[in-house]
């Protein structure tokens, strides 16, 4: 009497792919050594490819770097509603670059005084909110000339000293063009995302060759 066994072959895909299951009748003598026949199922063992888990920006960041970035956001928000004052760089009054300089000084990061000079410090970041991190500097201007600067605080929002509101405010980064609104033209990253560094001091050219 010829004996056959129903063999189920289970193929596992990636973590997000569903399993595919196929079945076929095979003579018992054709079963390979790495196939274990159970009463209700068949388990096949073989080499499996390592699964790479996605690493979020937060988990990839060192603890000290995360603390520095959190400090920048907290310091920037602590200045909300402080009045705008041209040339100001203290809580008695800020202009845009004075606010950025004051906040970064709390982390022992020394910056030049003007927005145009500050825009040359650090690493250029693509103008993509998905790639921004809290603590990045946001540059505003026209034709490559930086005339305004603010601090990204996450969630698509920024803190800056507003001449229009006459105070330090938090608002969405992306807004519809309107009279009096200077367009966003670039971003810079000063704070490193590893514990081995405290600041990226490199000076680059201004966006769009300015």
PDB file of C-alpha atoms in Angstrom:
ATOM      1  CA  UNK A   1       0.000   0.000   0.000  1.00  0.00           C
ATOM      2  CA  UNK A   2       1.423   3.377  -1.014  1.00  0.00           C
ATOM      3  CA  UNK A   3       1.563   5.843   1.840  1.00  0.00           C
ATOM      4  CA  UNK A   4       1.256   9.594   1.379  1.00  0.00           C
ATOM      5  CA  UNK A   5       1.307  12.483   3.843  1.00  0.00           C
ATOM      6  CA  UNK A   6      -0.308  15.897   3.413  1.00  0.00           C
ATOM      7  CA  UNK A   7       2.445  18.476   3.733  1.00  0.00           C
ATOM      8  CA  UNK A   8       1.748  22.147   4.358  1.00  0.00           C
ATOM      9  CA  UNK A   9       4.448  24.586   3.348  1.00  0.00           C
ATOM     10  CA  UNK A  10       4.295  27.885   5.175  1.00  0.00           C
ATOM     11  CA  UNK A  11       6.234  30.763   3.696  1.00  0.00           C
ATOM     12  CA  UNK A  12       6.775  33.768   5.900  1.00  0.00           C
ATOM     13  CA  UNK A  13       7.231  37.146   4.284  1.00  0.00           C
ATOM     14  CA  UNK A  14       8.120  40.452   5.874  1.00  0.00           C
ATOM     15  CA  UNK A  15       6.597  41.748   9.079  1.00  0.00           C
ATOM     16  CA  UNK A  16       3.851  43.528   7.167  1.00  0.00           C
ATOM     17  CA  UNK A  17       3.232  40.884   4.498  1.00  0.00           C
ATOM     18  CA  UNK A  18       0.604  38.189   5.103  1.00  0.00           C
ATOM     19  CA  UNK A  19       1.654  34.547   5.318  1.00  0.00           C
ATOM     20  CA  UNK A  20       1.110  32.346   2.297  1.00  0.00           C
ATOM     21  CA  UNK A  21       0.211  28.705   2.850  1.00  0.00           C
ATOM     22  CA  UNK A  22       0.273  25.926   0.258  1.00  0.00           C
ATOM     23  CA  UNK A  23      -0.480  22.220   0.586  1.00  0.00           C
ATOM     24  CA  UNK A  24       0.412  19.153  -1.450  1.00  0.00           C
ATOM     25  CA  UNK A  25       0.451  15.349  -1.088  1.00  0.00           C
ATOM     26  CA  UNK A  26       3.963  13.886  -1.032  1.00  0.00           C
ATOM     27  CA  UNK A  27       5.162  10.309  -0.632  1.00  0.00           C
ATOM     28  CA  UNK A  28       6.517   9.819   2.870  1.00  0.00           C
ATOM     29  CA  UNK A  29       9.940   8.807   1.532  1.00  0.00           C
ATOM     30  CA  UNK A  30      10.361  12.233  -0.111  1.00  0.00           C
ATOM     31  CA  UNK A  31      10.173  14.165   3.148  1.00  0.00           C
ATOM     32  CA  UNK A  32      13.397  16.087   3.721  1.00  0.00           C
ATOM     33  CA  UNK A  33      15.360  16.061   6.944  1.00  0.00           C
ATOM     34  CA  UNK A  34      14.511  19.620   7.949  1.00  0.00           C
ATOM     35  CA  UNK A  35      10.748  19.010   7.841  1.00  0.00           C
ATOM     36  CA  UNK A  36       9.083  17.955  11.087  1.00  0.00           C
ATOM     37  CA  UNK A  37       5.730  16.196  10.740  1.00  0.00           C
ATOM     38  CA  UNK A  38       3.333  16.913  13.582  1.00  0.00           C
ATOM     39  CA  UNK A  39      -0.099  15.457  14.091  1.00  0.00           C
ATOM     40  CA  UNK A  40      -1.972  18.466  12.724  1.00  0.00           C
ATOM     41  CA  UNK A  41       0.702  20.518  11.030  1.00  0.00           C
ATOM     42  CA  UNK A  42       4.137  20.552   9.492  1.00  0.00           C
ATOM     43  CA  UNK A  43       6.891  22.940  10.610  1.00  0.00           C
ATOM     44  CA  UNK A  44       9.771  23.609   8.238  1.00  0.00           C
ATOM     45  CA  UNK A  45      12.989  25.097   9.582  1.00  0.00           C
ATOM     46  CA  UNK A  46      15.570  26.892   7.520  1.00  0.00           C
ATOM     47  CA  UNK A  47      17.631  30.066   7.415  1.00  0.00           C
ATOM     48  CA  UNK A  48      15.637  33.246   7.938  1.00  0.00           C
ATOM     49  CA  UNK A  49      16.634  36.728   6.889  1.00  0.00           C
ATOM     50  CA  UNK A  50      17.207  39.173   9.742  1.00  0.00           C
ATOM     51  CA  UNK A  51      14.390  41.635  10.204  1.00  0.00           C
ATOM     52  CA  UNK A  52      15.462  45.251  10.404  1.00  0.00           C
ATOM     53  CA  UNK A  53      13.217  47.305  12.640  1.00  0.00           C
ATOM     54  CA  UNK A  54      12.668  50.947  11.719  1.00  0.00           C
ATOM     55  CA  UNK A  55      14.405  53.357  14.064  1.00  0.00           C
ATOM     56  CA  UNK A  56      12.573  56.536  14.908  1.00  0.00           C
ATOM     57  CA  UNK A  57      14.376  59.871  15.095  1.00  0.00           C
ATOM     58  CA  UNK A  58      13.676  60.035  18.810  1.00  0.00           C
ATOM     59  CA  UNK A  59      15.132  56.582  19.589  1.00  0.00           C
ATOM     60  CA  UNK A  60      18.184  57.205  17.400  1.00  0.00           C
ATOM     61  CA  UNK A  61      18.972  60.372  19.296  1.00  0.00           C
ATOM     62  CA  UNK A  62      21.250  60.250  22.335  1.00  0.00           C
ATOM     63  CA  UNK A  63      19.791  61.059  25.746  1.00  0.00           C
ATOM     64  CA  UNK A  64      21.978  64.121  26.224  1.00  0.00           C
ATOM     65  CA  UNK A  65      21.164  65.411  22.748  1.00  0.00           C
ATOM     66  CA  UNK A  66      17.454  64.912  23.426  1.00  0.00           C
ATOM     67  CA  UNK A  67      17.780  66.849  26.688  1.00  0.00           C
ATOM     68  CA  UNK A  68      19.535  69.738  24.925  1.00  0.00           C
ATOM     69  CA  UNK A  69      16.841  69.956  22.283  1.00  0.00           C
ATOM     70  CA  UNK A  70      14.083  69.821  24.898  1.00  0.00           C
ATOM     71  CA  UNK A  71      15.844  72.655  26.746  1.00  0.00           C
ATOM     72  CA  UNK A  72      15.856  74.819  23.618  1.00  0.00           C
ATOM     73  CA  UNK A  73      12.123  74.317  23.115  1.00  0.00           C
ATOM     74  CA  UNK A  74      11.374  75.035  26.779  1.00  0.00           C
ATOM     75  CA  UNK A  75      13.555  78.159  26.780  1.00  0.00           C
ATOM     76  CA  UNK A  76      11.978  79.454  23.565  1.00  0.00           C
ATOM     77  CA  UNK A  77       8.449  78.948  24.882  1.00  0.00           C
ATOM     78  CA  UNK A  78       9.378  80.612  28.164  1.00  0.00           C
ATOM     79  CA  UNK A  79       9.824  83.847  26.185  1.00  0.00           C
ATOM     80  CA  UNK A  80       6.310  83.837  24.720  1.00  0.00           C
ATOM     81  CA  UNK A  81       4.519  87.188  25.013  1.00  0.00           C
ATOM     82  CA  UNK A  82       7.754  89.052  25.735  1.00  0.00           C
ATOM     83  CA  UNK A  83       7.583  92.312  23.824  1.00  0.00           C
ATOM     84  CA  UNK A  84       9.299  92.937  20.531  1.00  0.00           C
ATOM     85  CA  UNK A  85      12.115  95.469  20.644  1.00  0.00           C
ATOM     86  CA  UNK A  86      14.425  96.190  17.731  1.00  0.00           C
ATOM     87  CA  UNK A  87      17.985  95.297  18.758  1.00  0.00           C
ATOM     88  CA  UNK A  88      16.727  93.577  21.924  1.00  0.00           C
ATOM     89  CA  UNK A  89      18.262  90.349  23.171  1.00  0.00           C
ATOM     90  CA  UNK A  90      16.968  90.039  26.745  1.00  0.00           C
ATOM     91  CA  UNK A  91      13.569  89.171  28.262  1.00  0.00           C
ATOM     92  CA  UNK A  92      12.928  92.909  28.482  1.00  0.00           C
ATOM     93  CA  UNK A  93      12.525  92.826  24.705  1.00  0.00           C
ATOM     94  CA  UNK A  94      13.667  90.757  21.714  1.00  0.00           C
ATOM     95  CA  UNK A  95      14.047  91.104  18.014  1.00  0.00           C
ATOM     96  CA  UNK A  96      14.119  87.892  15.951  1.00  0.00           C
ATOM     97  CA  UNK A  97      17.867  87.234  16.030  1.00  0.00           C
ATOM     98  CA  UNK A  98      18.168  88.479  19.611  1.00  0.00           C
ATOM     99  CA  UNK A  99      15.644  85.837  20.697  1.00  0.00           C
ATOM    100  CA  UNK A 100      17.518  83.063  18.870  1.00  0.00           C
ATOM    101  CA  UNK A 101      20.828  84.189  20.339  1.00  0.00           C
ATOM    102  CA  UNK A 102      19.400  84.365  23.874  1.00  0.00           C
ATOM    103  CA  UNK A 103      17.807  80.905  23.698  1.00  0.00           C
ATOM    104  CA  UNK A 104      20.930  79.237  22.296  1.00  0.00           C
ATOM    105  CA  UNK A 105      23.175  80.988  24.826  1.00  0.00           C
ATOM    106  CA  UNK A 106      21.314  79.082  27.564  1.00  0.00           C
ATOM    107  CA  UNK A 107      22.971  75.955  26.126  1.00  0.00           C
ATOM    108  CA  UNK A 108      26.380  77.647  25.896  1.00  0.00           C
ATOM    109  CA  UNK A 109      25.998  77.956  22.125  1.00  0.00           C
ATOM    110  CA  UNK A 110      27.384  81.308  21.037  1.00  0.00           C
ATOM    111  CA  UNK A 111      25.850  82.812  17.888  1.00  0.00           C
ATOM    112  CA  UNK A 112      26.478  85.974  15.874  1.00  0.00           C
ATOM    113  CA  UNK A 113      24.078  88.851  16.414  1.00  0.00           C
ATOM    114  CA  UNK A 114      22.153  89.187  13.142  1.00  0.00           C
ATOM    115  CA  UNK A 115      19.778  86.798  11.374  1.00  0.00           C
ATOM    116  CA  UNK A 116      21.912  86.880   8.237  1.00  0.00           C
ATOM    117  CA  UNK A 117      25.013  85.830  10.185  1.00  0.00           C
ATOM    118  CA  UNK A 118      23.147  83.179  12.177  1.00  0.00           C
ATOM    119  CA  UNK A 119      21.877  81.713   8.899  1.00  0.00           C
ATOM    120  CA  UNK A 120      25.446  80.718   8.006  1.00  0.00           C
ATOM    121  CA  UNK A 121      25.972  78.574  11.108  1.00  0.00           C
ATOM    122  CA  UNK A 122      25.362  74.824  11.298  1.00  0.00           C
ATOM    123  CA  UNK A 123      24.075  72.349   8.743  1.00  0.00           C
ATOM    124  CA  UNK A 124      21.595  73.144   5.982  1.00  0.00           C
ATOM    125  CA  UNK A 125      18.378  71.108   6.294  1.00  0.00           C
ATOM    126  CA  UNK A 126      15.910  70.416   3.450  1.00  0.00           C
ATOM    127  CA  UNK A 127      12.742  72.497   3.537  1.00  0.00           C
ATOM    128  CA  UNK A 128      10.623  69.533   4.561  1.00  0.00           C
ATOM    129  CA  UNK A 129       8.768  69.568   7.878  1.00  0.00           C
ATOM    130  CA  UNK A 130       9.214  65.782   8.094  1.00  0.00           C
ATOM    131  CA  UNK A 131      12.978  66.296   8.332  1.00  0.00           C
ATOM    132  CA  UNK A 132      12.943  69.209  10.773  1.00  0.00           C
ATOM    133  CA  UNK A 133      13.756  68.639  14.434  1.00  0.00           C
ATOM    134  CA  UNK A 134      12.921  70.876  17.387  1.00  0.00           C
ATOM    135  CA  UNK A 135      15.723  73.386  17.877  1.00  0.00           C
ATOM    136  CA  UNK A 136      16.381  73.887  14.147  1.00  0.00           C
ATOM    137  CA  UNK A 137      16.591  77.491  12.980  1.00  0.00           C
ATOM    138  CA  UNK A 138      14.072  78.644  10.380  1.00  0.00           C
ATOM    139  CA  UNK A 139      15.136  81.258   7.853  1.00  0.00           C
ATOM    140  CA  UNK A 140      12.839  83.743   6.145  1.00  0.00           C
ATOM    141  CA  UNK A 141      13.509  86.264   3.425  1.00  0.00           C
ATOM    142  CA  UNK A 142      13.392  86.951  -0.290  1.00  0.00           C
ATOM    143  CA  UNK A 143      15.764  86.323  -3.180  1.00  0.00           C
ATOM    144  CA  UNK A 144      18.184  84.409  -0.961  1.00  0.00           C
ATOM    145  CA  UNK A 145      18.537  87.222   1.548  1.00  0.00           C
ATOM    146  CA  UNK A 146      17.670  86.265   5.133  1.00  0.00           C
ATOM    147  CA  UNK A 147      15.708  88.987   6.905  1.00  0.00           C
ATOM    148  CA  UNK A 148      14.000  87.016   9.676  1.00  0.00           C
ATOM    149  CA  UNK A 149      14.729  83.955  11.810  1.00  0.00           C
ATOM    150  CA  UNK A 150      12.838  81.726  14.239  1.00  0.00           C
ATOM    151  CA  UNK A 151      13.125  78.456  16.174  1.00  0.00           C
ATOM    152  CA  UNK A 152      11.314  75.246  15.227  1.00  0.00           C
ATOM    153  CA  UNK A 153       9.611  73.697  18.279  1.00  0.00           C
ATOM    154  CA  UNK A 154       8.072  70.604  16.652  1.00  0.00           C
ATOM    155  CA  UNK A 155       4.619  69.717  15.422  1.00  0.00           C
ATOM    156  CA  UNK A 156       4.934  72.072  12.464  1.00  0.00           C
ATOM    157  CA  UNK A 157       5.213  75.095  14.768  1.00  0.00           C
ATOM    158  CA  UNK A 158       7.784  77.787  15.449  1.00  0.00           C
ATOM    159  CA  UNK A 159       8.590  80.460  18.039  1.00  0.00           C
ATOM    160  CA  UNK A 160       9.802  83.861  16.863  1.00  0.00           C
ATOM    161  CA  UNK A 161       9.829  87.541  17.753  1.00  0.00           C
ATOM    162  CA  UNK A 162       7.146  88.998  15.507  1.00  0.00           C
ATOM    163  CA  UNK A 163       7.236  92.599  14.328  1.00  0.00           C
ATOM    164  CA  UNK A 164       3.586  92.287  13.302  1.00  0.00           C
ATOM    165  CA  UNK A 165       2.387  91.017  16.700  1.00  0.00           C
ATOM    166  CA  UNK A 166       4.949  93.168  18.569  1.00  0.00           C
ATOM    167  CA  UNK A 167       5.812  90.237  20.806  1.00  0.00           C
ATOM    168  CA  UNK A 168       7.250  86.710  20.888  1.00  0.00           C
ATOM    169  CA  UNK A 169       4.678  84.281  19.525  1.00  0.00           C
ATOM    170  CA  UNK A 170       4.252  80.626  18.592  1.00  0.00           C
ATOM    171  CA  UNK A 171       2.574  79.908  15.272  1.00  0.00           C
ATOM    172  CA  UNK A 172       2.397  77.335  12.457  1.00  0.00           C
ATOM    173  CA  UNK A 173       5.462  77.312  10.230  1.00  0.00           C
ATOM    174  CA  UNK A 174       3.503  76.887   7.003  1.00  0.00           C
ATOM    175  CA  UNK A 175       1.009  79.627   6.209  1.00  0.00           C
ATOM    176  CA  UNK A 176      -0.661  80.861   3.071  1.00  0.00           C
ATOM    177  CA  UNK A 177       1.172  83.734   1.379  1.00  0.00           C
ATOM    178  CA  UNK A 178      -0.197  87.097   2.427  1.00  0.00           C
ATOM    179  CA  UNK A 179       0.949  90.719   2.487  1.00  0.00           C
ATOM    180  CA  UNK A 180       3.512  91.249   5.223  1.00  0.00           C
ATOM    181  CA  UNK A 181       4.392  87.545   5.556  1.00  0.00           C
ATOM    182  CA  UNK A 182       8.013  86.882   4.633  1.00  0.00           C
ATOM    183  CA  UNK A 183       8.391  83.468   2.924  1.00  0.00           C
ATOM    184  CA  UNK A 184      10.296  80.569   4.444  1.00  0.00           C
ATOM    185  CA  UNK A 185      13.526  80.022   2.499  1.00  0.00           C
ATOM    186  CA  UNK A 186      15.650  77.608   4.534  1.00  0.00           C
ATOM    187  CA  UNK A 187      16.535  75.798   7.755  1.00  0.00           C
ATOM    188  CA  UNK A 188      19.730  75.198   9.719  1.00  0.00           C
ATOM    189  CA  UNK A 189      20.603  72.615  12.357  1.00  0.00           C
ATOM    190  CA  UNK A 190      22.905  73.750  15.140  1.00  0.00           C
ATOM    191  CA  UNK A 191      22.340  71.058  17.737  1.00  0.00           C
ATOM    192  CA  UNK A 192      23.908  67.672  17.084  1.00  0.00           C
ATOM    193  CA  UNK A 193      21.753  64.576  17.436  1.00  0.00           C
ATOM    194  CA  UNK A 194      24.402  62.467  19.178  1.00  0.00           C
ATOM    195  CA  UNK A 195      25.833  62.782  22.668  1.00  0.00           C
ATOM    196  CA  UNK A 196      29.377  63.236  21.354  1.00  0.00           C
ATOM    197  CA  UNK A 197      28.791  66.764  20.041  1.00  0.00           C
ATOM    198  CA  UNK A 198      27.102  69.876  21.372  1.00  0.00           C
ATOM    199  CA  UNK A 199      26.909  72.086  18.316  1.00  0.00           C
ATOM    200  CA  UNK A 200      27.566  71.964  14.599  1.00  0.00           C
ATOM    201  CA  UNK A 201      29.741  75.051  14.080  1.00  0.00           C
ATOM    202  CA  UNK A 202      30.217  74.847  10.314  1.00  0.00           C
ATOM    203  CA  UNK A 203      29.567  78.022   8.341  1.00  0.00           C
ATOM    204  CA  UNK A 204      27.993  77.625   4.920  1.00  0.00           C
ATOM    205  CA  UNK A 205      26.759  79.952   2.230  1.00  0.00           C
ATOM    206  CA  UNK A 206      23.268  81.345   2.501  1.00  0.00           C
ATOM    207  CA  UNK A 207      20.303  79.605   0.810  1.00  0.00           C
ATOM    208  CA  UNK A 208      19.969  80.131  -2.925  1.00  0.00           C
ATOM    209  CA  UNK A 209      23.508  81.483  -3.145  1.00  0.00           C
ATOM    210  CA  UNK A 210      22.802  84.569  -1.020  1.00  0.00           C
TER     211      UNK A 210
END
